[in-house]
Short mmCIF file of C-alpha atoms and ligand atoms in Angstrom, two decimals:
data_model
loop_
_atom_site.label_atom_id
_atom_site.label_comp_id
_atom_site.label_asym_id
_atom_site.label_seq_id
_atom_site.Cartn_x
_atom_site.Cartn_y
_atom_site.Cartn_z
CA MET A 1 0.22 0.11 -0.09
CA LEU A 2 2.95 2.47 0.98
CA GLU A 3 4.28 1.70 -2.41
CA ASN A 4 1.06 2.21 -4.37
CA ILE A 5 0.95 5.67 -2.47
CA GLN A 6 4.44 6.57 -3.34
CA LYS A 7 3.51 5.91 -7.00
CA LEU A 8 0.43 7.77 -7.14
CA ASN A 9 2.68 10.71 -5.36
CA LYS A 10 5.08 10.43 -8.39
CA GLU A 11 2.65 10.44 -11.02
CA ILE A 12 0.81 13.37 -9.35
CA ILE A 13 3.91 15.45 -9.23
CA ASN A 14 4.48 14.48 -12.84
CA ASP A 15 1.03 15.61 -13.65
CA ILE A 16 1.58 18.91 -12.16
CA LYS A 17 3.78 20.00 -14.74
CA SER A 18 1.26 19.76 -17.49
CA LEU A 19 -1.46 21.90 -15.73
CA LYS A 20 -1.71 24.83 -17.96
CA ASP A 21 -5.60 25.54 -18.25
CA LYS A 22 -8.73 25.00 -17.27
CA GLU A 23 -9.30 21.78 -18.96
CA SER A 24 -6.04 20.18 -17.99
CA LEU A 25 -6.85 21.24 -14.21
CA GLU A 26 -10.51 19.63 -14.55
CA ASN A 27 -8.93 16.49 -15.88
CA PHE A 28 -6.46 16.58 -13.11
CA ARG A 29 -9.35 17.01 -10.65
CA ILE A 30 -11.12 14.00 -12.02
CA LYS A 31 -8.06 11.66 -12.22
CA TYR A 32 -7.07 12.22 -8.50
CA LEU A 33 -9.44 14.07 -6.59
CA SER A 34 -13.28 13.03 -7.43
CA ARG A 35 -15.25 10.07 -6.00
CA LYS A 36 -13.92 7.69 -8.65
CA GLY A 37 -10.27 9.38 -8.58
CA SER A 38 -7.09 7.30 -7.46
CA LEU A 39 -7.07 8.93 -4.38
CA ASN A 40 -10.30 7.35 -3.07
CA ASP A 41 -9.52 4.15 -4.34
CA LEU A 42 -6.35 4.20 -2.24
CA PHE A 43 -8.72 5.55 0.51
CA GLU A 44 -11.12 2.51 -0.21
CA ASN A 45 -8.49 -0.02 0.13
CA PHE A 46 -6.98 1.34 3.36
CA LYS A 47 -9.64 -0.91 5.45
CA ASN A 48 -7.72 -4.05 4.26
CA VAL A 49 -4.55 -2.48 5.12
CA ASP A 50 -2.69 -4.30 8.07
CA LYS A 51 -3.36 -2.97 11.19
CA SER A 52 0.45 -2.65 12.41
CA ILE A 53 0.56 -0.21 9.43
CA LYS A 54 -2.26 1.59 9.48
CA GLY A 55 -0.88 4.80 11.05
CA ALA A 56 1.74 5.07 8.78
CA VAL A 57 -0.47 4.51 5.72
CA GLY A 58 -3.12 6.55 6.93
CA LYS A 59 -0.75 9.42 7.60
CA ALA A 60 0.74 9.28 4.36
CA LEU A 61 -2.31 9.01 2.39
CA ASN A 62 -3.80 11.87 4.41
CA GLU A 63 -0.55 14.03 3.43
CA LEU A 64 -0.93 13.05 -0.29
CA LYS A 65 -4.66 14.16 -0.51
CA VAL A 66 -3.80 17.50 1.31
CA PHE A 67 -0.91 17.97 -0.73
CA THR A 68 -3.15 17.19 -4.18
CA GLN A 69 -6.14 19.04 -2.90
CA LYS A 70 -3.95 22.24 -2.23
CA THR A 71 -2.09 21.89 -5.48
CA TYR A 72 -5.38 21.81 -7.27
CA GLU A 73 -6.62 25.00 -5.27
CA ASP A 74 -3.74 26.93 -5.97
CA LYS A 75 -3.61 26.23 -9.74
CA GLN A 76 -7.14 27.20 -9.89
CA ALA A 77 -6.55 30.38 -8.22
CA GLU A 78 -3.44 31.45 -10.53
CA LEU A 79 -5.64 30.52 -13.50
CA ASP A 80 -8.49 32.82 -12.49
CA LYS A 81 -5.91 35.43 -11.78
CA LEU A 82 -4.83 35.27 -15.52
CA ASN A 83 -8.07 34.97 -16.88
CA LYS A 84 -9.47 38.11 -14.98
CA GLN A 85 -6.23 40.18 -16.58
CA ASP A 86 -7.17 38.97 -20.04
CA SER A 87 -10.86 40.00 -19.59
CA SER A 88 -10.12 43.46 -18.22
CA ASP A 89 -11.85 46.56 -19.62
CA GLU A 90 -9.37 46.87 -22.50
CA ASP A 91 -11.20 45.05 -25.30
CA TYR A 92 -8.78 46.36 -28.29
CA THR A 93 -11.34 45.21 -30.98
CA LEU A 94 -14.11 47.74 -29.83
CA PRO A 95 -14.30 50.62 -32.19
CA GLY A 96 -12.41 53.77 -31.15
CA ARG A 97 -14.29 56.19 -28.73
CA LYS A 98 -15.37 59.43 -30.64
CA PHE A 99 -14.09 62.83 -29.47
CA ASN A 100 -15.89 66.23 -30.14
CA LEU A 101 -13.71 68.21 -31.59
CA GLY A 102 -13.88 72.02 -30.91
CA SER A 103 -13.57 74.52 -33.97
CA LYS A 104 -13.01 77.98 -34.36
CA HIS A 105 -15.61 80.49 -33.78
CA LEU A 106 -17.29 82.12 -36.67
CA ILE A 107 -15.79 85.30 -35.73
CA THR A 108 -12.14 84.11 -35.43
CA GLN A 109 -12.91 82.35 -38.68
CA ALA A 110 -13.81 85.71 -40.27
CA LEU A 111 -10.77 87.64 -38.77
CA GLU A 112 -8.51 85.31 -39.83
CA ASP A 113 -9.92 84.96 -43.60
CA ILE A 114 -9.72 88.95 -44.05
CA SER A 115 -6.37 88.86 -42.51
CA SER A 116 -4.94 86.36 -44.81
CA ILE A 117 -6.49 87.99 -48.07
CA PHE A 118 -4.71 91.15 -47.03
CA GLN A 119 -1.64 89.38 -46.35
CA ARG A 120 -1.54 88.06 -49.82
CA ILE A 121 -1.12 91.64 -50.77
CA GLY A 122 1.30 92.59 -48.59
CA PHE A 123 -0.17 93.92 -45.26
CA LYS A 124 1.00 92.98 -42.05
CA VAL A 125 -1.07 92.04 -39.20
CA VAL A 126 -0.67 93.76 -35.94
CA ASP A 127 -2.57 93.94 -32.47
CA GLY A 128 -3.96 97.16 -31.37
CA ARG A 129 -4.72 97.93 -27.52
CA GLU A 130 -8.31 97.50 -26.23
CA ILE A 131 -7.61 100.29 -23.58
CA GLU A 132 -6.72 103.44 -25.17
CA ASP A 133 -6.53 106.93 -23.90
CA GLU A 134 -8.69 109.95 -25.11
CA TYR A 135 -5.76 111.02 -27.01
CA HIS A 136 -5.20 108.11 -29.25
CA ASN A 137 -8.86 107.47 -29.61
CA PHE A 138 -10.02 110.77 -30.65
CA ASP A 139 -7.63 113.80 -30.61
CA ALA A 140 -5.02 112.40 -32.82
CA LEU A 141 -7.90 111.12 -35.20
CA ASN A 142 -8.92 114.56 -35.53
CA THR A 143 -12.27 113.96 -33.51
CA PRO A 144 -12.88 117.53 -31.76
CA ASP A 145 -14.12 117.96 -28.17
CA TYR A 146 -18.03 118.49 -29.35
CA HIS A 147 -18.20 115.23 -31.23
CA PRO A 148 -20.96 112.95 -30.21
CA SER A 149 -18.81 110.01 -30.17
CA ARG A 150 -16.78 111.51 -27.15
CA ASP A 151 -20.08 111.54 -24.90
CA MET A 152 -20.27 109.50 -22.16
CA GLN A 153 -23.59 108.14 -23.59
CA ASP A 154 -21.65 106.49 -26.39
CA THR A 155 -18.05 105.75 -24.84
CA PHE A 156 -17.07 103.61 -22.05
CA TYR A 157 -14.61 105.76 -19.92
CA LEU A 158 -12.29 104.30 -17.21
CA LYS A 159 -11.85 105.60 -13.69
CA SER A 160 -9.01 107.83 -14.32
CA GLU A 161 -8.72 109.72 -11.48
CA GLY A 162 -5.52 110.70 -10.31
CA MET A 163 -3.81 109.98 -13.73
CA ASN A 164 -2.75 112.64 -16.30
CA LYS A 165 -4.96 110.88 -19.05
CA ARG A 166 -8.64 109.86 -19.70
CA TYR A 167 -8.57 106.09 -20.25
CA LEU A 168 -11.43 104.76 -22.12
CA LEU A 169 -12.51 101.18 -23.82
CA ARG A 170 -11.31 101.97 -27.56
CA THR A 171 -14.87 102.49 -29.79
CA HIS A 172 -12.98 101.65 -32.77
CA THR A 173 -9.83 100.33 -34.15
CA SER A 174 -8.68 103.32 -35.81
CA PRO A 175 -6.28 104.80 -32.56
CA ALA A 176 -4.08 101.50 -33.52
CA GLN A 177 -3.21 103.63 -36.82
CA VAL A 178 -1.73 106.26 -34.61
CA HIS A 179 0.51 104.03 -32.24
CA ILE A 180 2.02 102.22 -35.37
CA MET A 181 2.48 105.45 -37.50
CA LYS A 182 4.28 107.01 -34.33
CA SER A 183 6.47 104.02 -34.16
CA GLN A 184 7.81 103.82 -37.68
CA LYS A 185 7.97 105.85 -40.80
CA PRO A 186 6.62 105.13 -44.06
CA PRO A 187 5.92 102.90 -45.94
CA VAL A 188 3.03 101.55 -43.67
CA ARG A 189 0.80 98.41 -44.64
CA VAL A 190 -1.16 97.05 -41.87
CA ILE A 191 -4.28 95.14 -40.81
CA ILE A 192 -5.38 95.45 -37.26
CA PRO A 193 -8.18 93.28 -36.49
CA GLY A 194 -9.86 93.57 -32.92
CA LYS A 195 -12.60 94.08 -30.21
CA CYS A 196 -14.13 97.55 -30.28
CA TYR A 197 -16.62 99.04 -27.07
CA ARG A 198 -19.64 101.48 -27.45
CA ASN A 199 -22.22 102.09 -24.72
CA GLU A 200 -24.91 100.61 -27.06
CA ALA A 201 -28.69 99.83 -25.63
CA ILE A 202 -28.53 95.73 -26.39
CA SER A 203 -30.59 94.63 -29.17
CA ALA A 204 -30.98 92.40 -32.15
CA ARG A 205 -28.89 94.84 -34.01
CA SER A 206 -26.04 96.06 -31.44
CA LEU A 207 -24.06 94.77 -28.59
CA SER A 208 -21.44 96.96 -26.38
CA MET A 209 -18.86 94.68 -27.66
CA PHE A 210 -17.98 94.06 -31.38
CA HIS A 211 -14.74 93.34 -33.84
CA GLN A 212 -13.59 95.55 -36.60
CA VAL A 213 -10.90 95.32 -39.00
CA GLU A 214 -8.72 98.54 -39.61
CA GLY A 215 -6.55 98.98 -42.53
CA LEU A 216 -3.88 101.55 -43.34
CA TYR A 217 -1.40 102.05 -46.26
CA VAL A 218 1.07 104.96 -46.15
CA ASP A 219 3.58 105.51 -48.81
CA LYS A 220 4.91 108.22 -51.43
CA ASN A 221 1.86 108.94 -53.78
CA VAL A 222 -0.90 106.68 -52.51
CA THR A 223 -3.84 107.13 -54.29
CA PHE A 224 -7.79 107.03 -53.93
CA ARG A 225 -7.82 104.71 -57.07
CA GLU A 226 -5.45 102.41 -54.81
CA LEU A 227 -7.88 102.23 -52.10
CA LYS A 228 -10.89 101.45 -54.67
CA GLY A 229 -8.74 98.63 -55.98
CA THR A 230 -7.58 97.22 -52.81
CA LEU A 231 -11.03 97.13 -51.38
CA ASP A 232 -12.53 95.60 -54.74
CA PHE A 233 -9.88 93.13 -54.36
CA PHE A 234 -10.90 92.16 -50.85
CA VAL A 235 -14.63 91.99 -51.74
CA LYS A 236 -14.29 89.52 -54.70
CA GLU A 237 -11.95 87.45 -52.21
CA PHE A 238 -14.02 87.30 -49.17
CA PHE A 239 -17.38 86.99 -50.76
CA GLY A 240 -16.24 84.64 -53.49
CA LYS A 241 -18.00 86.51 -56.32
CA ASP A 242 -17.44 89.35 -58.75
CA LEU A 243 -19.73 91.71 -57.16
CA LYS A 244 -19.86 95.11 -57.96
CA THR A 245 -19.10 97.79 -55.40
CA ARG A 246 -19.66 101.58 -55.22
CA LEU A 247 -18.18 104.46 -53.12
CA ARG A 248 -20.55 106.72 -51.47
CA PRO A 249 -19.41 109.94 -50.22
CA SER A 250 -19.41 110.35 -46.37
CA PHE A 251 -17.59 111.75 -43.54
CA PHE A 252 -15.03 110.50 -40.91
CA PRO A 253 -13.04 113.20 -38.80
CA PHE A 254 -9.62 111.39 -39.82
CA THR A 255 -10.06 110.81 -43.58
CA GLU A 256 -10.68 113.27 -46.27
CA PRO A 257 -12.20 112.58 -48.72
CA SER A 258 -14.21 109.77 -46.94
CA ALA A 259 -16.42 107.51 -48.35
CA GLU A 260 -18.62 104.22 -47.51
CA MET A 261 -18.29 101.32 -49.47
CA ASP A 262 -21.32 99.06 -50.72
CA VAL A 263 -21.35 95.95 -52.61
CA GLU A 264 -24.19 94.72 -54.56
CA CYS A 265 -26.91 92.70 -52.59
CA TYR A 266 -25.69 89.12 -52.79
CA LEU A 267 -28.62 87.57 -51.12
CA CYS A 268 -30.98 88.90 -53.90
CA ASN A 269 -28.55 89.63 -56.73
CA SER A 270 -29.23 93.52 -56.60
CA LYS A 271 -33.05 92.87 -57.10
CA GLY A 272 -33.83 94.26 -53.78
CA CYS A 273 -34.76 92.26 -50.60
CA ARG A 274 -35.49 92.91 -46.99
CA ILE A 275 -31.94 92.71 -46.10
CA CYS A 276 -30.65 95.21 -48.40
CA LYS A 277 -33.82 97.18 -47.62
CA TYR A 278 -34.67 97.24 -51.22
CA THR A 279 -31.89 99.02 -52.30
CA GLY A 280 -29.85 96.30 -53.87
CA TRP A 281 -26.75 97.35 -51.97
CA LEU A 282 -25.19 96.57 -48.74
CA GLU A 283 -22.84 98.58 -46.64
CA ILE A 284 -19.86 97.36 -45.70
CA LEU A 285 -17.07 99.57 -44.42
CA GLY A 286 -15.88 103.29 -44.13
CA CYS A 287 -12.64 104.38 -45.61
CA GLY A 288 -10.96 107.28 -46.98
CA MET A 289 -7.61 109.18 -47.34
CA VAL A 290 -5.82 109.89 -44.13
CA ASP A 291 -6.40 113.47 -43.06
CA PRO A 292 -3.26 115.59 -42.99
CA ASN A 293 -4.33 116.67 -39.42
CA VAL A 294 -3.89 112.83 -38.40
CA PHE A 295 -0.13 113.09 -40.20
CA LYS A 296 0.59 115.94 -38.23
CA HIS A 297 -0.19 114.30 -34.81
CA VAL A 298 2.37 111.31 -35.71
CA GLY A 299 5.09 113.62 -37.45
CA TYR A 300 4.56 112.76 -41.00
CA ASP A 301 5.12 115.26 -43.56
CA SER A 302 1.80 115.30 -45.82
CA GLU A 303 3.55 116.91 -48.55
CA GLU A 304 5.66 113.67 -48.73
CA TYR A 305 3.40 111.14 -47.96
CA SER A 306 -0.38 110.30 -48.38
CA GLY A 307 -2.29 106.99 -47.43
CA PHE A 308 -5.67 105.43 -47.12
CA ALA A 309 -7.34 103.87 -44.19
CA PHE A 310 -10.81 101.65 -43.91
CA GLY A 311 -12.62 100.07 -41.30
CA MET A 312 -15.01 97.18 -41.12
CA GLY A 313 -17.44 96.06 -38.50
CA ILE A 314 -17.47 92.05 -38.61
CA GLU A 315 -20.69 91.01 -36.96
CA ARG A 316 -22.88 93.19 -39.55
CA THR A 317 -20.67 91.71 -42.56
CA LEU A 318 -21.47 88.28 -41.27
CA MET A 319 -24.85 88.78 -40.52
CA ILE A 320 -25.58 89.52 -43.64
CA ARG A 321 -23.14 86.90 -45.43
CA HIS A 322 -24.98 84.33 -43.10
CA SER A 323 -28.59 85.59 -42.79
CA VAL A 324 -28.02 85.93 -38.91
CA PRO A 325 -31.08 87.80 -37.85
CA ASP A 326 -29.88 88.41 -34.29
CA ILE A 327 -26.43 89.76 -33.60
CA ARG A 328 -26.54 88.22 -29.95
CA MET A 329 -26.57 84.71 -31.30
CA PHE A 330 -22.73 85.20 -32.00
CA TYR A 331 -22.22 85.14 -28.21
CA GLU A 332 -24.80 83.21 -26.87
CA ASN A 333 -22.48 79.87 -27.50
CA ASP A 334 -25.23 77.96 -28.72
CA ILE A 335 -23.65 74.77 -30.24
CA ARG A 336 -26.35 74.43 -32.81
CA PHE A 337 -25.60 77.70 -34.08
CA LEU A 338 -21.64 77.81 -33.69
CA LYS A 339 -21.63 74.00 -35.61
CA GLN A 340 -23.05 75.56 -38.62
CA PHE A 341 -19.96 77.44 -39.52
N1 DAH B 1 -13.35 103.98 -37.33
C1 DAH B 1 -14.59 104.07 -38.08
C2 DAH B 1 -15.91 103.60 -37.16
O1 DAH B 1 -15.73 102.85 -36.41
C3 DAH B 1 -14.69 103.32 -39.46
C4 DAH B 1 -13.72 103.85 -40.27
C5 DAH B 1 -13.89 104.60 -41.33
C6 DAH B 1 -12.31 103.53 -40.22
C7 DAH B 1 -12.99 105.24 -42.19
C8 DAH B 1 -11.25 103.81 -41.22
C9 DAH B 1 -11.65 104.99 -41.79
O2 DAH B 1 -9.77 103.69 -40.99
O3 DAH B 1 -10.91 105.41 -43.07
O4 DAH B 1 -16.95 103.74 -37.96
#
């Protein structure tokens, strides 16, 4: 009997080496530990063992059973652990997760579009300042003390007590012209996109913050004809169509002569519609030849140099271009609106 136990012990130890998966483990259990297994067979025979060696045989048999049972359980735990790792959350066959990519706001897109059109014809894009002083926003731009735009009703003045200047939020991008001309000699050919602020009652057509793009070109012999040619080129590129333009005489303190530029209403092909108020034309910007008084402020000789400037409102232009009925929609950040652009 003791010999049989030893034989079985050897066999078991040999079989342990091949315990690699669930199936071999189950076969191991059936072969040695089940009711009909080899260990049970030996236990059955135990009753026939001679009394004198019963103690030793019983002990050996028990030890072998405990060893086999423990080996089985340990191996089972080991395989379970391995299986768990395999079936962790990572299923590499699943389709990838979708990330919602952000996109540029349509105002940013428009500012970039406009800037790049002018860059192609030699304009440099520069930044202005949103906080200006009265001198740059008004005086240097030939805007007199009594001009209505200087009124508290129209301009956001900042608390400037104890300072030697009165500060404000710029009401247009034009003061950047003054900074640039003061900092360099002609030729100057720049585009200045940015935010402007006016103390407006908020409505479908106006907000207290909006965007403009300013343009300035100063050199020897710059003519009004070049102003028109440059703006015509811009219109064609920006609206993507060969639209007619027209210049109407106007007034701005910092340009002389001054004009406003209209483009053919591309919504109704100039036939007349609600958007163009049945005129067939849409106003898109103000422009003119830089006033000699502005040159005086920045130290340019107006006998030697001439220049043109223009400024356009971005929100209004986009409202027309995309039929946006309310200017507030640009800033409500409603994803259903923004996604369309
Ligand atoms: N600054 C003007 C405004 O806010 C727009 C403008 C008109 C800019 C004529 C210019 C210009 O540079 O030449 O209404």
